[in-house]
Amino acid sequence: MERARDVRQLPKAHLHLHFTGSMRPATLLELADKYGIHLPEALRGGQPPKLRATDERGWFRFQRLYDAARSCLRAPEDIQRLVRETAEEDVRDGSRWLEIQVDPTSYAPRLGGLIPALEVILDAVDRASRDTGLPIRVLVAANRMKHPLDARTLARLAVRYRDRGVVGFGLSNDERRGFARDFDRAFAIAREGGLLAAPHGGELAGPASVRDCLDDLRAVRVGHGVRAAEDPRLLARLAASGVTCEVCPASNVALGVYDKPGDVPVRRLWEAGVPVALGADDPLLFGSRLAAQYELVREHHGFTDPELAELARQSLRASLAPEPVRTELLREVDAWLVPSRAEGGRDGRQEAEREHGATR
């Protein structure tokens, strides 16, 4: 029986990763000590905190922990460290293209204002990309918990910095709060400025929140989107339109959306023809990074190596990587499927090519 390939060697794009949530736990502790910040015990224990955000109290606790971690990012050098270490972790996991999501208003009070905060973040992204060789782009995300006028300000800012690496516009936080249509003008500003629409939906709220992302915000990608699996007609619509769901299996379980990894409907989305891009969401709080998501669907959903390769292809196709970059990375995914001489030589290579052809 052929040995399973190392998913860390599988070239892939990482399309769902939040800024503060990408931090290494050890870095959080060091920054907290540096600034004399008392962290909640759940962030100091060395293990991912126990979370269940399916009710308002649980989501508040999750948000409180996230805010506590964010409060430790106080200077440009902290931002630079976070982005560099995040890129290093992604490179180890086989990420060849990273799109990281950030709400710069959260960092503005400590970094001199909204525009300086975004410039600090983009400078850190440029430096980390040069240092690690990992291409990194930014999605600016508005917050559902804030006024829609704030989202419009962010959309205009995001468009202004399109030439500095901002490629998309998102909408994060609890999708059970407010209506997607309240943010339609912000997304229109972003879309008219050439940015991709990638709002969150279908995680804490049901299929209707995914439909709202499509109808009101004209989403090209949906952050999470897993609850679409509850509506066959919506699945068919996503498949027909080619809208990618950024699925974060470990996050879904950690937040209590599903009880166990096998319950996350990755296979249902896959079989319906919905493009899927696996993401880590907030590794700081959920305890696992990108490669672990591929391992999870392998272990709990029976994804074969050719199917994992196709998931990687779907992440690359949904990315904003330039076409020549995407084409080369897709070739490298094909190469990952080809066994070494010791694993089967020419016959094994032909078999891998047949398997690959069956997944297209």
mmCIF file of C-alpha atoms in Angstrom:
data_model
loop_
_atom_site.group_PDB
_atom_site.id
_atom_site.type_symbol
_atom_site.label_atom_id
_atom_site.label_comp_id
_atom_site.label_asym_id
_atom_site.label_seq_id
_atom_site.Cartn_x
_atom_site.Cartn_y
_atom_site.Cartn_z
ATOM 1 C CA MET A 1 0.000 0.000 0.000
ATOM 2 C CA GLU A 2 1.368 3.393 -1.003
ATOM 3 C CA ARG A 3 2.452 5.597 1.869
ATOM 4 C CA ALA A 4 0.449 8.827 2.304
ATOM 5 C CA ARG A 5 2.303 11.855 1.009
ATOM 6 C CA ASP A 6 3.402 14.651 3.336
ATOM 7 C CA VAL A 7 0.750 17.385 3.140
ATOM 8 C CA ARG A 8 3.330 19.944 4.238
ATOM 9 C CA GLN A 9 5.007 19.413 0.853
ATOM 10 C CA LEU A 10 1.755 19.994 -1.033
ATOM 11 C CA PRO A 11 1.790 23.503 -2.595
ATOM 12 C CA LYS A 12 -1.317 25.396 -1.571
ATOM 13 C CA ALA A 13 -2.799 28.847 -1.047
ATOM 14 C CA HIS A 14 -3.918 30.032 2.380
ATOM 15 C CA LEU A 15 -6.960 32.263 1.989
ATOM 16 C CA HIS A 16 -8.561 32.368 5.448
ATOM 17 C CA LEU A 17 -6.232 33.601 8.167
ATOM 18 C CA HIS A 18 -6.870 36.428 10.622
ATOM 19 C CA PHE A 19 -4.104 38.790 11.609
ATOM 20 C CA THR A 20 -3.819 38.565 15.405
ATOM 21 C CA GLY A 21 -5.060 34.980 15.320
ATOM 22 C CA SER A 22 -2.029 33.969 13.276
ATOM 23 C CA MET A 23 0.356 34.715 16.172
ATOM 24 C CA ARG A 24 2.514 32.044 17.769
ATOM 25 C CA PRO A 25 1.453 31.350 21.374
ATOM 26 C CA ALA A 26 5.027 31.833 22.591
ATOM 27 C CA THR A 27 5.166 35.234 20.912
ATOM 28 C CA LEU A 28 1.953 36.271 22.634
ATOM 29 C CA LEU A 29 3.426 35.401 26.023
ATOM 30 C CA GLU A 30 6.646 37.268 25.281
ATOM 31 C CA LEU A 31 4.796 40.397 24.140
ATOM 32 C CA ALA A 32 2.501 40.285 27.160
ATOM 33 C CA ASP A 33 5.531 40.126 29.440
ATOM 34 C CA LYS A 34 7.231 42.908 27.479
ATOM 35 C CA TYR A 35 4.330 45.293 28.042
ATOM 36 C CA GLY A 36 3.244 44.048 31.462
ATOM 37 C CA ILE A 37 -0.134 42.881 30.175
ATOM 38 C CA HIS A 38 -2.071 40.383 32.274
ATOM 39 C CA LEU A 39 -3.494 37.803 29.914
ATOM 40 C CA PRO A 40 -6.509 35.640 30.759
ATOM 41 C CA GLU A 41 -5.400 32.258 32.069
ATOM 42 C CA ALA A 42 -6.889 30.601 28.977
ATOM 43 C CA LEU A 43 -4.155 32.270 26.898
ATOM 44 C CA ARG A 44 -1.314 31.396 29.264
ATOM 45 C CA GLY A 45 -1.852 27.681 29.680
ATOM 46 C CA GLY A 46 0.076 26.454 26.641
ATOM 47 C CA GLN A 47 -2.998 24.715 25.219
ATOM 48 C CA PRO A 48 -5.773 26.087 22.997
ATOM 49 C CA PRO A 49 -8.550 27.554 25.154
ATOM 50 C CA LYS A 50 -11.810 25.676 25.464
ATOM 51 C CA LEU A 51 -14.369 27.606 23.469
ATOM 52 C CA ARG A 52 -17.969 27.240 22.423
ATOM 53 C CA ALA A 53 -19.236 30.264 20.574
ATOM 54 C CA THR A 54 -22.620 29.039 19.410
ATOM 55 C CA ASP A 55 -24.365 31.230 21.987
ATOM 56 C CA GLU A 56 -23.829 34.918 22.678
ATOM 57 C CA ARG A 57 -21.933 34.336 25.910
ATOM 58 C CA GLY A 58 -19.538 31.909 24.223
ATOM 59 C CA TRP A 59 -18.877 34.281 21.340
ATOM 60 C CA PHE A 60 -18.238 37.110 23.805
ATOM 61 C CA ARG A 61 -15.622 34.964 25.555
ATOM 62 C CA PHE A 62 -13.938 34.149 22.252
ATOM 63 C CA GLN A 63 -13.901 37.829 21.305
ATOM 64 C CA ARG A 64 -12.525 38.805 24.722
ATOM 65 C CA LEU A 65 -9.598 36.409 24.287
ATOM 66 C CA TYR A 66 -8.934 37.695 20.782
ATOM 67 C CA ASP A 67 -9.011 41.305 21.983
ATOM 68 C CA ALA A 68 -6.618 40.464 24.833
ATOM 69 C CA ALA A 69 -4.161 38.991 22.345
ATOM 70 C CA ARG A 70 -4.511 41.986 20.022
ATOM 71 C CA SER A 71 -3.737 44.377 22.885
ATOM 72 C CA CYS A 72 -0.203 42.950 22.960
ATOM 73 C CA LEU A 73 0.555 44.321 19.484
ATOM 74 C CA ARG A 74 1.626 47.847 20.323
ATOM 75 C CA ALA A 75 4.531 48.849 18.115
ATOM 76 C CA PRO A 76 5.596 48.458 14.476
ATOM 77 C CA GLU A 77 8.244 45.917 15.487
ATOM 78 C CA ASP A 78 5.509 43.744 17.051
ATOM 79 C CA ILE A 79 3.576 43.827 13.787
ATOM 80 C CA GLN A 80 6.715 42.975 11.839
ATOM 81 C CA ARG A 81 7.453 40.038 14.111
ATOM 82 C CA LEU A 82 3.924 38.671 13.851
ATOM 83 C CA VAL A 83 3.858 38.790 10.055
ATOM 84 C CA ARG A 84 7.361 37.330 9.689
ATOM 85 C CA GLU A 85 6.622 34.430 12.029
ATOM 86 C CA THR A 86 3.259 33.833 10.391
ATOM 87 C CA ALA A 87 4.956 33.623 7.007
ATOM 88 C CA GLU A 88 7.548 31.212 8.399
ATOM 89 C CA GLU A 89 4.810 28.956 9.764
ATOM 90 C CA ASP A 90 2.937 29.048 6.462
ATOM 91 C CA VAL A 91 6.062 28.180 4.496
ATOM 92 C CA ARG A 92 6.617 25.149 6.738
ATOM 93 C CA ASP A 93 3.070 24.044 5.991
ATOM 94 C CA GLY A 94 3.465 24.279 2.228
ATOM 95 C CA SER A 95 1.673 27.564 1.712
ATOM 96 C CA ARG A 96 2.901 29.176 -1.496
ATOM 97 C CA TRP A 97 0.487 32.123 -1.460
ATOM 98 C CA LEU A 98 -1.013 33.822 1.610
ATOM 99 C CA GLU A 99 -3.914 36.262 1.825
ATOM 100 C CA ILE A 100 -4.202 37.521 5.403
ATOM 101 C CA GLN A 101 -7.236 39.377 6.713
ATOM 102 C CA VAL A 102 -7.034 42.418 8.979
ATOM 103 C CA ASP A 103 -9.221 45.207 10.355
ATOM 104 C CA PRO A 104 -6.718 48.082 10.698
ATOM 105 C CA THR A 105 -9.077 50.074 12.940
ATOM 106 C CA SER A 106 -8.279 47.570 15.711
ATOM 107 C CA TYR A 107 -4.601 48.620 15.657
ATOM 108 C CA ALA A 108 -5.030 52.308 14.838
ATOM 109 C CA PRO A 109 -5.108 53.639 18.450
ATOM 110 C CA ARG A 110 -1.619 52.249 19.162
ATOM 111 C CA LEU A 111 -0.051 52.862 15.756
ATOM 112 C CA GLY A 112 -0.900 56.499 15.186
ATOM 113 C CA GLY A 113 -4.226 56.306 13.362
ATOM 114 C CA LEU A 114 -5.997 54.320 10.690
ATOM 115 C CA ILE A 115 -3.756 55.154 7.727
ATOM 116 C CA PRO A 116 -0.474 54.751 9.657
ATOM 117 C CA ALA A 117 -1.736 51.422 11.025
ATOM 118 C CA LEU A 118 -2.458 50.044 7.566
ATOM 119 C CA GLU A 119 0.891 51.309 6.284
ATOM 120 C CA VAL A 120 2.708 49.619 9.185
ATOM 121 C CA ILE A 121 0.892 46.370 8.367
ATOM 122 C CA LEU A 122 1.648 46.600 4.641
ATOM 123 C CA ASP A 123 5.303 47.435 5.314
ATOM 124 C CA ALA A 124 5.514 44.346 7.548
ATOM 125 C CA VAL A 125 3.909 42.226 4.832
ATOM 126 C CA ASP A 126 6.406 43.478 2.238
ATOM 127 C CA ARG A 127 9.355 42.739 4.516
ATOM 128 C CA ALA A 128 8.126 39.279 5.516
ATOM 129 C CA SER A 129 7.453 38.384 1.904
ATOM 130 C CA ARG A 130 10.990 39.366 0.925
ATOM 131 C CA ASP A 131 12.547 37.565 3.881
ATOM 132 C CA THR A 132 10.661 34.287 3.491
ATOM 133 C CA GLY A 133 9.935 34.174 -0.241
ATOM 134 C CA LEU A 134 6.207 33.732 0.447
ATOM 135 C CA PRO A 135 3.970 36.071 -1.580
ATOM 136 C CA ILE A 136 1.553 37.736 0.861
ATOM 137 C CA ARG A 137 -1.461 39.898 0.104
ATOM 138 C CA VAL A 138 -3.980 41.597 2.404
ATOM 139 C CA LEU A 139 -7.758 41.602 2.700
ATOM 140 C CA VAL A 140 -9.087 44.566 4.657
ATOM 141 C CA ALA A 141 -12.075 43.449 6.723
ATOM 142 C CA ALA A 142 -14.889 45.496 8.187
ATOM 143 C CA ASN A 143 -16.520 44.513 11.468
ATOM 144 C CA ARG A 144 -20.207 43.605 11.587
ATOM 145 C CA MET A 145 -20.380 44.942 15.138
ATOM 146 C CA LYS A 146 -19.547 48.478 13.961
ATOM 147 C CA HIS A 147 -21.554 50.991 11.974
ATOM 148 C CA PRO A 148 -21.804 50.432 8.204
ATOM 149 C CA LEU A 149 -20.340 53.920 7.676
ATOM 150 C CA ASP A 150 -17.131 52.648 9.256
ATOM 151 C CA ALA A 151 -17.125 49.856 6.679
ATOM 152 C CA ARG A 152 -17.383 52.397 3.868
ATOM 153 C CA THR A 153 -14.374 54.264 5.246
ATOM 154 C CA LEU A 154 -12.424 51.009 5.311
ATOM 155 C CA ALA A 155 -13.510 50.127 1.776
ATOM 156 C CA ARG A 156 -12.231 53.446 0.458
ATOM 157 C CA LEU A 157 -8.980 52.972 2.340
ATOM 158 C CA ALA A 158 -8.589 49.448 0.978
ATOM 159 C CA VAL A 159 -9.069 50.668 -2.598
ATOM 160 C CA ARG A 160 -6.540 53.439 -1.997
ATOM 161 C CA TYR A 161 -3.922 50.850 -1.077
ATOM 162 C CA ARG A 162 -4.697 48.390 -3.852
ATOM 163 C CA ASP A 163 -1.275 49.037 -5.392
ATOM 164 C CA ARG A 164 0.391 48.223 -2.052
ATOM 165 C CA GLY A 165 -0.911 44.669 -1.811
ATOM 166 C CA VAL A 166 -4.548 44.989 -0.716
ATOM 167 C CA VAL A 167 -6.516 42.576 -2.905
ATOM 168 C CA GLY A 168 -9.876 42.085 -1.202
ATOM 169 C CA PHE A 169 -12.517 43.296 1.203
ATOM 170 C CA GLY A 170 -14.116 41.199 3.924
ATOM 171 C CA LEU A 171 -16.710 41.347 6.677
ATOM 172 C CA SER A 172 -15.955 39.515 9.896
ATOM 173 C CA ASN A 173 -17.297 38.932 13.409
ATOM 174 C CA ASP A 174 -20.594 37.307 14.403
ATOM 175 C CA GLU A 175 -22.803 36.977 11.313
ATOM 176 C CA ARG A 176 -25.828 36.572 13.594
ATOM 177 C CA ARG A 177 -25.600 40.313 14.259
ATOM 178 C CA GLY A 178 -27.008 42.801 11.787
ATOM 179 C CA PHE A 179 -27.744 42.297 8.115
ATOM 180 C CA ALA A 180 -25.348 41.814 5.245
ATOM 181 C CA ARG A 181 -27.330 44.324 3.208
ATOM 182 C CA ASP A 182 -26.330 47.063 5.663
ATOM 183 C CA PHE A 183 -22.818 46.741 4.253
ATOM 184 C CA ASP A 184 -23.754 46.583 0.582
ATOM 185 C CA ARG A 185 -22.483 50.080 -0.182
ATOM 186 C CA ALA A 186 -19.091 49.351 1.371
ATOM 187 C CA PHE A 187 -18.764 46.245 -0.777
ATOM 188 C CA ALA A 188 -19.837 48.178 -3.851
ATOM 189 C CA ILE A 189 -17.053 50.698 -3.180
ATOM 190 C CA ALA A 190 -14.542 47.868 -2.824
ATOM 191 C CA ARG A 191 -15.805 46.034 -5.883
ATOM 192 C CA GLU A 192 -15.772 49.184 -8.050
ATOM 193 C CA GLY A 193 -12.197 49.716 -6.882
ATOM 194 C CA GLY A 194 -11.163 46.286 -8.160
ATOM 195 C CA LEU A 195 -11.172 44.344 -4.886
ATOM 196 C CA LEU A 196 -12.500 40.830 -4.367
ATOM 197 C CA ALA A 197 -15.508 40.388 -2.037
ATOM 198 C CA ALA A 198 -14.945 37.779 0.680
ATOM 199 C CA PRO A 199 -17.375 38.242 3.598
ATOM 200 C CA HIS A 200 -17.897 35.740 6.402
ATOM 201 C CA GLY A 201 -21.127 33.757 6.386
ATOM 202 C CA GLY A 202 -22.555 30.343 7.126
ATOM 203 C CA GLU A 203 -20.588 29.591 10.281
ATOM 204 C CA LEU A 204 -22.517 30.720 13.359
ATOM 205 C CA ALA A 205 -25.575 31.527 11.239
ATOM 206 C CA GLY A 206 -27.257 29.162 8.809
ATOM 207 C CA PRO A 207 -27.590 28.942 5.025
ATOM 208 C CA ALA A 208 -29.496 32.233 4.838
ATOM 209 C CA SER A 209 -26.343 34.105 5.838
ATOM 210 C CA VAL A 210 -24.508 32.583 2.860
ATOM 211 C CA ARG A 211 -27.326 33.581 0.514
ATOM 212 C CA ASP A 212 -27.138 37.126 1.910
ATOM 213 C CA CYS A 213 -23.421 37.217 1.119
ATOM 214 C CA LEU A 214 -24.193 36.243 -2.464
ATOM 215 C CA ASP A 215 -27.251 38.417 -2.981
ATOM 216 C CA ASP A 216 -26.357 41.559 -1.034
ATOM 217 C CA LEU A 217 -22.550 41.620 -1.138
ATOM 218 C CA ARG A 218 -21.880 39.723 -4.392
ATOM 219 C CA ALA A 219 -19.344 37.495 -2.700
ATOM 220 C CA VAL A 220 -16.745 35.734 -4.840
ATOM 221 C CA ARG A 221 -15.543 33.788 -1.796
ATOM 222 C CA VAL A 222 -17.364 33.128 1.463
ATOM 223 C CA GLY A 223 -15.484 32.901 4.739
ATOM 224 C CA HIS A 224 -16.489 29.520 6.184
ATOM 225 C CA GLY A 225 -19.778 28.864 4.344
ATOM 226 C CA VAL A 226 -20.082 25.370 5.811
ATOM 227 C CA ARG A 227 -23.703 25.797 6.864
ATOM 228 C CA ALA A 228 -24.591 25.947 3.175
ATOM 229 C CA ALA A 229 -24.458 22.149 3.389
ATOM 230 C CA GLU A 230 -27.875 22.293 5.067
ATOM 231 C CA ASP A 231 -29.499 23.600 1.860
ATOM 232 C CA PRO A 232 -29.128 21.492 -1.322
ATOM 233 C CA ARG A 233 -30.356 24.342 -3.544
ATOM 234 C CA LEU A 234 -27.752 26.677 -2.088
ATOM 235 C CA LEU A 235 -25.040 24.074 -2.619
ATOM 236 C CA ALA A 236 -26.058 23.816 -6.263
ATOM 237 C CA ARG A 237 -25.955 27.591 -6.593
ATOM 238 C CA LEU A 238 -22.468 27.822 -5.081
ATOM 239 C CA ALA A 239 -21.232 25.069 -7.364
ATOM 240 C CA ALA A 240 -22.769 26.614 -10.480
ATOM 241 C CA SER A 241 -21.369 30.073 -9.729
ATOM 242 C CA GLY A 242 -17.955 28.796 -8.653
ATOM 243 C CA VAL A 243 -18.041 30.665 -5.335
ATOM 244 C CA THR A 244 -15.338 29.247 -3.065
ATOM 245 C CA CYS A 245 -16.021 28.421 0.580
ATOM 246 C CA GLU A 246 -13.036 29.068 2.841
ATOM 247 C CA VAL A 247 -13.517 26.094 5.150
ATOM 248 C CA CYS A 248 -11.696 25.999 8.495
ATOM 249 C CA PRO A 249 -12.432 22.564 10.007
ATOM 250 C CA ALA A 250 -10.516 22.876 13.287
ATOM 251 C CA SER A 251 -12.080 26.284 13.907
ATOM 252 C CA ASN A 252 -15.585 24.933 13.299
ATOM 253 C CA VAL A 253 -15.079 22.279 15.971
ATOM 254 C CA ALA A 254 -13.311 24.582 18.440
ATOM 255 C CA LEU A 255 -16.168 27.090 18.291
ATOM 256 C CA GLY A 256 -18.817 24.405 18.691
ATOM 257 C CA VAL A 257 -20.347 24.770 15.249
ATOM 258 C CA TYR A 258 -19.824 21.003 14.946
ATOM 259 C CA ASP A 259 -19.160 18.558 17.758
ATOM 260 C CA LYS A 260 -16.320 16.639 16.155
ATOM 261 C CA PRO A 261 -14.098 16.828 13.061
ATOM 262 C CA GLY A 262 -16.059 14.169 11.206
ATOM 263 C CA ASP A 263 -19.185 16.336 11.429
ATOM 264 C CA VAL A 264 -17.732 19.236 9.446
ATOM 265 C CA PRO A 265 -19.407 18.864 6.023
ATOM 266 C CA VAL A 266 -16.273 19.093 3.888
ATOM 267 C CA ARG A 267 -17.173 15.957 1.960
ATOM 268 C CA ARG A 268 -20.727 17.199 1.359
ATOM 269 C CA LEU A 269 -19.447 20.465 -0.126
ATOM 270 C CA TRP A 270 -16.894 18.535 -2.193
ATOM 271 C CA GLU A 271 -19.438 16.089 -3.596
ATOM 272 C CA ALA A 272 -21.799 18.963 -4.470
ATOM 273 C CA GLY A 273 -19.038 20.519 -6.574
ATOM 274 C CA VAL A 274 -18.528 23.565 -4.340
ATOM 275 C CA PRO A 275 -14.923 24.844 -4.524
ATOM 276 C CA VAL A 276 -13.233 24.597 -1.120
ATOM 277 C CA ALA A 277 -10.135 26.361 0.180
ATOM 278 C CA LEU A 278 -9.009 25.033 3.541
ATOM 279 C CA GLY A 279 -7.847 27.615 6.064
ATOM 280 C CA ALA A 280 -6.596 27.803 9.650
ATOM 281 C CA ASP A 281 -8.659 30.856 10.710
ATOM 282 C CA ASP A 282 -7.042 31.667 14.103
ATOM 283 C CA PRO A 283 -4.260 29.192 14.952
ATOM 284 C CA LEU A 284 -3.477 31.069 18.168
ATOM 285 C CA LEU A 285 -6.874 30.168 19.591
ATOM 286 C CA PHE A 286 -7.632 26.927 17.753
ATOM 287 C CA GLY A 287 -4.250 25.238 18.055
ATOM 288 C CA SER A 288 -3.595 24.137 14.468
ATOM 289 C CA ARG A 289 -2.228 25.682 11.304
ATOM 290 C CA LEU A 290 -2.772 25.088 7.602
ATOM 291 C CA ALA A 291 -1.274 21.633 7.033
ATOM 292 C CA ALA A 292 -3.277 20.278 9.976
ATOM 293 C CA GLN A 293 -6.506 21.121 8.125
ATOM 294 C CA TYR A 294 -5.436 18.863 5.255
ATOM 295 C CA GLU A 295 -4.498 16.136 7.722
ATOM 296 C CA LEU A 296 -7.900 16.500 9.359
ATOM 297 C CA VAL A 297 -9.872 15.959 6.156
ATOM 298 C CA ARG A 298 -7.592 13.070 5.266
ATOM 299 C CA GLU A 299 -8.131 11.377 8.623
ATOM 300 C CA HIS A 300 -11.780 12.172 9.310
ATOM 301 C CA HIS A 301 -13.254 12.432 5.806
ATOM 302 C CA GLY A 302 -11.180 9.895 3.902
ATOM 303 C CA PHE A 303 -9.717 12.342 1.386
ATOM 304 C CA THR A 304 -7.165 10.567 -0.784
ATOM 305 C CA ASP A 305 -3.953 12.188 -1.932
ATOM 306 C CA PRO A 306 -5.429 13.037 -5.374
ATOM 307 C CA GLU A 307 -8.417 14.621 -3.599
ATOM 308 C CA LEU A 308 -6.133 16.595 -1.286
ATOM 309 C CA ALA A 309 -4.241 17.760 -4.355
ATOM 310 C CA GLU A 310 -7.491 18.943 -5.881
ATOM 311 C CA LEU A 311 -8.319 20.860 -2.680
ATOM 312 C CA ALA A 312 -4.934 22.559 -3.026
ATOM 313 C CA ARG A 313 -5.706 23.375 -6.665
ATOM 314 C CA GLN A 314 -9.032 24.869 -5.655
ATOM 315 C CA SER A 315 -7.301 27.100 -3.114
ATOM 316 C CA LEU A 316 -4.875 28.295 -5.777
ATOM 317 C CA ARG A 317 -7.610 28.916 -8.343
ATOM 318 C CA ALA A 318 -9.571 30.963 -5.806
ATOM 319 C CA SER A 319 -6.544 33.049 -4.872
ATOM 320 C CA LEU A 320 -5.584 36.415 -6.293
ATOM 321 C CA ALA A 321 -2.211 35.083 -7.402
ATOM 322 C CA PRO A 322 -1.188 36.328 -10.870
ATOM 323 C CA GLU A 323 -1.885 33.822 -13.600
ATOM 324 C CA PRO A 324 1.765 32.851 -14.226
ATOM 325 C CA VAL A 325 2.265 32.199 -10.517
ATOM 326 C CA ARG A 326 -0.921 30.177 -10.289
ATOM 327 C CA THR A 327 -0.037 28.126 -13.369
ATOM 328 C CA GLU A 328 3.396 27.251 -11.989
ATOM 329 C CA LEU A 329 1.971 26.292 -8.583
ATOM 330 C CA LEU A 330 -0.652 24.093 -10.197
ATOM 331 C CA ARG A 331 2.169 22.269 -11.976
ATOM 332 C CA GLU A 332 3.889 21.790 -8.627
ATOM 333 C CA VAL A 333 0.701 20.291 -7.195
ATOM 334 C CA ASP A 334 0.744 17.778 -10.048
ATOM 335 C CA ALA A 335 4.370 16.994 -9.244
ATOM 336 C CA TRP A 336 3.457 16.321 -5.593
ATOM 337 C CA LEU A 337 1.252 13.499 -6.824
ATOM 338 C CA VAL A 338 4.017 11.828 -8.810
ATOM 339 C CA PRO A 339 5.657 9.072 -6.723
ATOM 340 C CA SER A 340 9.402 8.981 -6.341
ATOM 341 C CA ARG A 341 11.344 6.196 -8.085
ATOM 342 C CA ALA A 342 11.384 4.244 -4.842
ATOM 343 C CA GLU A 343 7.596 4.468 -4.571
ATOM 344 C CA GLY A 344 6.775 3.113 -7.966
ATOM 345 C CA GLY A 345 8.790 4.740 -10.702
ATOM 346 C CA ARG A 346 7.263 5.124 -14.119
ATOM 347 C CA ASP A 347 4.276 2.849 -13.462
ATOM 348 C CA GLY A 348 3.464 4.776 -10.314
ATOM 349 C CA ARG A 349 3.762 8.054 -12.210
ATOM 350 C CA GLN A 350 1.298 6.877 -14.818
ATOM 351 C CA GLU A 351 -1.115 5.835 -12.092
ATOM 352 C CA ALA A 352 -0.841 9.239 -10.435
ATOM 353 C CA GLU A 353 -1.536 10.939 -13.748
ATOM 354 C CA ARG A 354 -4.658 8.803 -14.206
ATOM 355 C CA GLU A 355 -5.811 9.680 -10.681
ATOM 356 C CA HIS A 356 -5.171 13.361 -11.342
ATOM 357 C CA GLY A 357 -7.145 13.230 -14.562
ATOM 358 C CA ALA A 358 -10.112 11.778 -12.717
ATOM 359 C CA THR A 359 -10.269 14.748 -10.351
ATOM 360 C CA ARG A 360 -10.349 17.492 -12.960
#
